[in-house]
Short mmCIF file of C-alpha atoms in Angstrom, two decimals:
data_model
loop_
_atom_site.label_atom_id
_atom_site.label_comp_id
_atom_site.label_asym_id
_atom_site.label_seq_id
_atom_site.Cartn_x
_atom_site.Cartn_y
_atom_site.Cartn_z
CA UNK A 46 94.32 70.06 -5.55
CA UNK A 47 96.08 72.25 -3.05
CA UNK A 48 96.40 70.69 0.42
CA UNK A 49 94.20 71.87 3.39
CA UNK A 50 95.62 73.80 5.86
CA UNK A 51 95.81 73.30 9.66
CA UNK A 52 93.56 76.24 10.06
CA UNK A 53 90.85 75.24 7.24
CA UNK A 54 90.89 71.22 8.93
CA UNK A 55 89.94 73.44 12.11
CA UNK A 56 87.38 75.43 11.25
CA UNK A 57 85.90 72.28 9.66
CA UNK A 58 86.14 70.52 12.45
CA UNK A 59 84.46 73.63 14.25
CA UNK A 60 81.24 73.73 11.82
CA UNK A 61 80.89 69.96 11.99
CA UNK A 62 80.83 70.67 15.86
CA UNK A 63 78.49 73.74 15.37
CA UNK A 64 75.73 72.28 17.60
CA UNK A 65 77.07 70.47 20.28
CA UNK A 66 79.26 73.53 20.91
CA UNK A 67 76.27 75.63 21.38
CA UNK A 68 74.64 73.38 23.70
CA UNK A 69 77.93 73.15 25.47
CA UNK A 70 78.63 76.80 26.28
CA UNK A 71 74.59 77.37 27.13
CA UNK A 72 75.18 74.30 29.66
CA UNK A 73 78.51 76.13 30.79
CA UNK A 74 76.66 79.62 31.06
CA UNK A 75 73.55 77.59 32.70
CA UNK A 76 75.70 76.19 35.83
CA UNK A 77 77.50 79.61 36.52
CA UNK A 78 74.30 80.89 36.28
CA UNK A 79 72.46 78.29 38.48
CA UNK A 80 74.94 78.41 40.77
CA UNK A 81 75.15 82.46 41.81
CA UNK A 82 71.54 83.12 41.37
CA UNK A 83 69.27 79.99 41.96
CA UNK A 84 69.08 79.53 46.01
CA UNK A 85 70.21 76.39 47.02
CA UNK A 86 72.08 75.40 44.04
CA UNK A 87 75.58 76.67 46.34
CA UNK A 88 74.56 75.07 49.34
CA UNK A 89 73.87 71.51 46.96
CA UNK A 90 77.55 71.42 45.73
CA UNK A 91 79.03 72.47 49.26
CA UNK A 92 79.64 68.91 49.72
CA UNK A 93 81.61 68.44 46.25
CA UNK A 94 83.25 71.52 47.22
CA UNK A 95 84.25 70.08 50.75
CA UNK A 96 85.31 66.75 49.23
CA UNK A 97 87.73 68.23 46.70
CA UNK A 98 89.59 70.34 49.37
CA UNK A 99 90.05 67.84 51.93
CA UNK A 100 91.10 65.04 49.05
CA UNK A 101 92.94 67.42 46.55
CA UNK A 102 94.47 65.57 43.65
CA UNK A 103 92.94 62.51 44.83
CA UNK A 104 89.14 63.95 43.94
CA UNK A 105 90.58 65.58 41.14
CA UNK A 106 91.87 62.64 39.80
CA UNK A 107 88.43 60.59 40.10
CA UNK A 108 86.40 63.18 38.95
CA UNK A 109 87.94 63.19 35.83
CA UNK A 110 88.42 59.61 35.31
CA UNK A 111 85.20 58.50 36.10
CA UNK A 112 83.42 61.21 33.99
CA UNK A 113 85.35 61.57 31.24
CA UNK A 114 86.42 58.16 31.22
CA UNK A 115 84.39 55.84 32.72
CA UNK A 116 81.32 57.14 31.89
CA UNK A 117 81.48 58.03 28.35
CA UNK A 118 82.59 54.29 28.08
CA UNK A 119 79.44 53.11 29.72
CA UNK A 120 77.20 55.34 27.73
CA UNK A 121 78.76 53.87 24.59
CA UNK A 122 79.02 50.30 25.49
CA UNK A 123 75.18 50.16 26.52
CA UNK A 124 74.06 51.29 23.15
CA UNK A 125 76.32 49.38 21.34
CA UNK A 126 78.31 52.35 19.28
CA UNK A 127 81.89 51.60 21.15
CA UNK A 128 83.57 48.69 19.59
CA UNK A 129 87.47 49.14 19.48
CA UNK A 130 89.86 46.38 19.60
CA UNK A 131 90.34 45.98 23.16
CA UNK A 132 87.60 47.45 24.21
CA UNK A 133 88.59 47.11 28.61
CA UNK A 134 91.94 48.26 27.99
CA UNK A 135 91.20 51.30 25.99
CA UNK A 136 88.62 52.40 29.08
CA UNK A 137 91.54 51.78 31.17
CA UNK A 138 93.91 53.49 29.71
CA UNK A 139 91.19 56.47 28.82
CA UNK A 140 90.47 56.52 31.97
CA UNK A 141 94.06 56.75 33.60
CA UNK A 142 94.63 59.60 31.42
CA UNK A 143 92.07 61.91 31.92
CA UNK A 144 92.23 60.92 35.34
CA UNK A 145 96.12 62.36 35.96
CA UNK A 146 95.20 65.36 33.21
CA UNK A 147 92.57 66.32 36.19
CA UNK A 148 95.34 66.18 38.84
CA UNK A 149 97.44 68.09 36.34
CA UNK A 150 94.79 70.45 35.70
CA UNK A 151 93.73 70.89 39.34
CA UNK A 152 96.82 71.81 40.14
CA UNK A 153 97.25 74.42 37.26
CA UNK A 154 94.17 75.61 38.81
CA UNK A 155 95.68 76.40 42.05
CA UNK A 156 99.01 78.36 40.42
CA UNK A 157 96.06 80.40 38.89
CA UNK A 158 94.69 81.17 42.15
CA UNK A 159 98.25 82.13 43.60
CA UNK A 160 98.82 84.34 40.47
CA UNK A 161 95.81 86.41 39.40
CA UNK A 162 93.39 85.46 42.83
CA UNK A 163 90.88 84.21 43.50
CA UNK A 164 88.63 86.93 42.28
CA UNK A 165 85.20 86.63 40.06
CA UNK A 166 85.62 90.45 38.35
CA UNK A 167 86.05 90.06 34.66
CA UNK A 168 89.57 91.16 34.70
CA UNK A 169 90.72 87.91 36.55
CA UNK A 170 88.72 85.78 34.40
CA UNK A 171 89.56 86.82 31.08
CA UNK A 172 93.51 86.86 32.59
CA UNK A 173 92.98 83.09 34.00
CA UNK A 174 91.51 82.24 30.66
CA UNK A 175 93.96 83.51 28.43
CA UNK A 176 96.88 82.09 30.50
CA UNK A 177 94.64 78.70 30.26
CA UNK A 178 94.40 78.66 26.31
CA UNK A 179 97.35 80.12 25.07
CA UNK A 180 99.85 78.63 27.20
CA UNK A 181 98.72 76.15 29.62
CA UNK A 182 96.61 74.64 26.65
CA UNK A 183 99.21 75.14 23.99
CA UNK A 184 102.31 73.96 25.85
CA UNK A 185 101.09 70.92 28.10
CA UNK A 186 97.73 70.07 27.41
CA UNK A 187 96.73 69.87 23.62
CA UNK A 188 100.51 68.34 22.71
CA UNK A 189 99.96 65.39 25.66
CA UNK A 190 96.47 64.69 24.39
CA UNK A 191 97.37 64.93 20.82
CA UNK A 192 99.72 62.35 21.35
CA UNK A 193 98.42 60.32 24.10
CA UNK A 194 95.62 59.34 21.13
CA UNK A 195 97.91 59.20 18.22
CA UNK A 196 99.46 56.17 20.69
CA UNK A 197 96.40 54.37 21.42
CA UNK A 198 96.03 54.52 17.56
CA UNK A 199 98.49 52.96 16.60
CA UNK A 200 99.40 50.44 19.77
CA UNK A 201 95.30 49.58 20.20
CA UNK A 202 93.84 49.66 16.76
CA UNK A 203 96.90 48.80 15.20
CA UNK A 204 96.93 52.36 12.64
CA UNK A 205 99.04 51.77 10.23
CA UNK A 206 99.91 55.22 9.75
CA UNK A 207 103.67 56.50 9.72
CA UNK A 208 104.42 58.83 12.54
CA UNK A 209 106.00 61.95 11.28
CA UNK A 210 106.10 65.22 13.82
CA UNK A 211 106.23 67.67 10.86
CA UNK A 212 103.00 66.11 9.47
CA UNK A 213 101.50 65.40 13.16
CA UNK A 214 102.16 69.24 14.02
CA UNK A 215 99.90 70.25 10.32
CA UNK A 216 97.42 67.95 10.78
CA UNK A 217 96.63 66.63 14.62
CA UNK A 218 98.24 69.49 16.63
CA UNK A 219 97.59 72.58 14.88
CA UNK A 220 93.49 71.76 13.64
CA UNK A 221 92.77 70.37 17.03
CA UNK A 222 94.80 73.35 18.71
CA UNK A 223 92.27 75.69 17.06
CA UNK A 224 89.15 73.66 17.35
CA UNK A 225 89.56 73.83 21.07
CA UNK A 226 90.00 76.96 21.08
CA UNK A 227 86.75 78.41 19.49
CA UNK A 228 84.97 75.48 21.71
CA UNK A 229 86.91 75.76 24.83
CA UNK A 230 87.47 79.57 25.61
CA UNK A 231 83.53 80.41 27.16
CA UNK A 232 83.40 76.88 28.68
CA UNK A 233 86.93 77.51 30.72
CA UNK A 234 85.93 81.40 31.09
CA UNK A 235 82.41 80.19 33.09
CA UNK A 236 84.96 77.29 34.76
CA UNK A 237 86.83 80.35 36.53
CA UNK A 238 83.59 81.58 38.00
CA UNK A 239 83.35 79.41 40.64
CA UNK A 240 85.38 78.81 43.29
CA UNK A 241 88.52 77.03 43.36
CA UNK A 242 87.44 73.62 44.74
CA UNK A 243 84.53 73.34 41.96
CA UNK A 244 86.71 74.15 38.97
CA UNK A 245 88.18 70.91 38.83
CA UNK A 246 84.76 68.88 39.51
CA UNK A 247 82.53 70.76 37.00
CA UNK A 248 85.54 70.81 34.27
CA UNK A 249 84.84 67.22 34.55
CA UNK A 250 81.29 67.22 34.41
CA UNK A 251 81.28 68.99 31.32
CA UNK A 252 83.99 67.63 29.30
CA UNK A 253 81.78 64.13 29.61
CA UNK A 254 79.08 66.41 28.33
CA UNK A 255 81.12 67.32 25.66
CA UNK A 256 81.88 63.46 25.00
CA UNK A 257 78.61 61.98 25.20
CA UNK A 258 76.50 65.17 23.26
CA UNK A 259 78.82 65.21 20.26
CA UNK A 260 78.72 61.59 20.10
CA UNK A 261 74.91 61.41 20.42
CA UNK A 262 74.31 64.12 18.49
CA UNK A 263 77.02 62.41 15.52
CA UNK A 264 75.19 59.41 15.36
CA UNK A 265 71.73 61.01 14.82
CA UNK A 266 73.07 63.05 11.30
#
């Protein structure tokens, strides 16, 4: 039996995701949406907005770690459906890591702004995007998250699994590359529409989303 390729793991990994990929660009499209057209919705998150310019990478930092961290860990732990080895550390660690990929990201966010503006016209979104997925994503992001788990694999649940970078690129890098592409690309496209001190803070919000609806939705197949 021929082996699967990076591409077929993805798509797999895409139509296993099918629904909690819908419901996360609708939420995505829902907030942009929310935010231009339903009054008062602006005026609500002027206060986030505030908070993340005058703390910067500090907000930024626990935004990320406290949704996509924290939170998920919380969710999990009440309901009984997160039991890994060292359970405290693995928040900890989870946490710290999202937490500086939100600083990293934040600031990402502001070379965009120097770069392309700070415009809402399609033009600068689809150019913010595509400099966001397919090089941002591909150079920084997916390889220090790819790895960042393959560690806590092996050092927290003791994997024994032989690392080997020409199989890690085939069958970790590559699918997952992919995967977050066809789920990412509309959720970081509607993440460009707002303003430059929200990116950061509803990134956050809805990569716990992401977390906790895949995760609720997995355990209810």
């Amino acid at each position: 039996m021929r082996q699967r390729g990076p591409v077929r793991i993805g798509w797999e990994s895409v139509k296993a995701n099918a629904v909690p990929m819908v419901v996360l660009w609708t939420m995505a499209g829902a907030l942009v949406a929310a935010y231009y057209l339903v009054p008062g919705v602006a005026a609500a998150l002027e206060p986030v907005a505030a908070w993340q310019k005058r703390s910067g990478a500090f907000a930024a930092f626990v935004n990320c770690a406290v949704f996509c961290g924290v939170l998920p860990y919380v969710v999990y732990r009440c309901k009984g459906r997160s039991r890994p080895r060292r359970p405290l550390l693995t928040a900890a660690l989870q946490s710290l890591f999202v937490g500086l990929c939100g600083v990293a990201c934040n600031g990402f966010f502001g070379l965009q702004s120097i770069w392309f503006g700070d415009g809402h016209d399609l033009r600068t979104l689809l150019l913010k995007t595509a400099v966001d997925q397919f090089a941002w994503t591909v150079l920084v992001m997916a390889p220090a998250t790819s790895l960042f788990y393959a560690a806590m694999g092996r050092w927290i649940e003791r994997s024994r699994t032989e690392f080997c970078l020409k199989a890690y690129f085939k069958s970790d890098y590559l699918p997952n590359l992919f995967t977050g592409w066809c789920i990412w690309i509309p959720v970081i496209f509607s993440v460009y529409a707002f303003p430059l001190t929200l990116q950061i803070q509803v990134l956050g919000f809805i990569s716990a989303s992401w977390v906790i609806i895949c995760r609720e939705i997995g355990v209810r197949k």
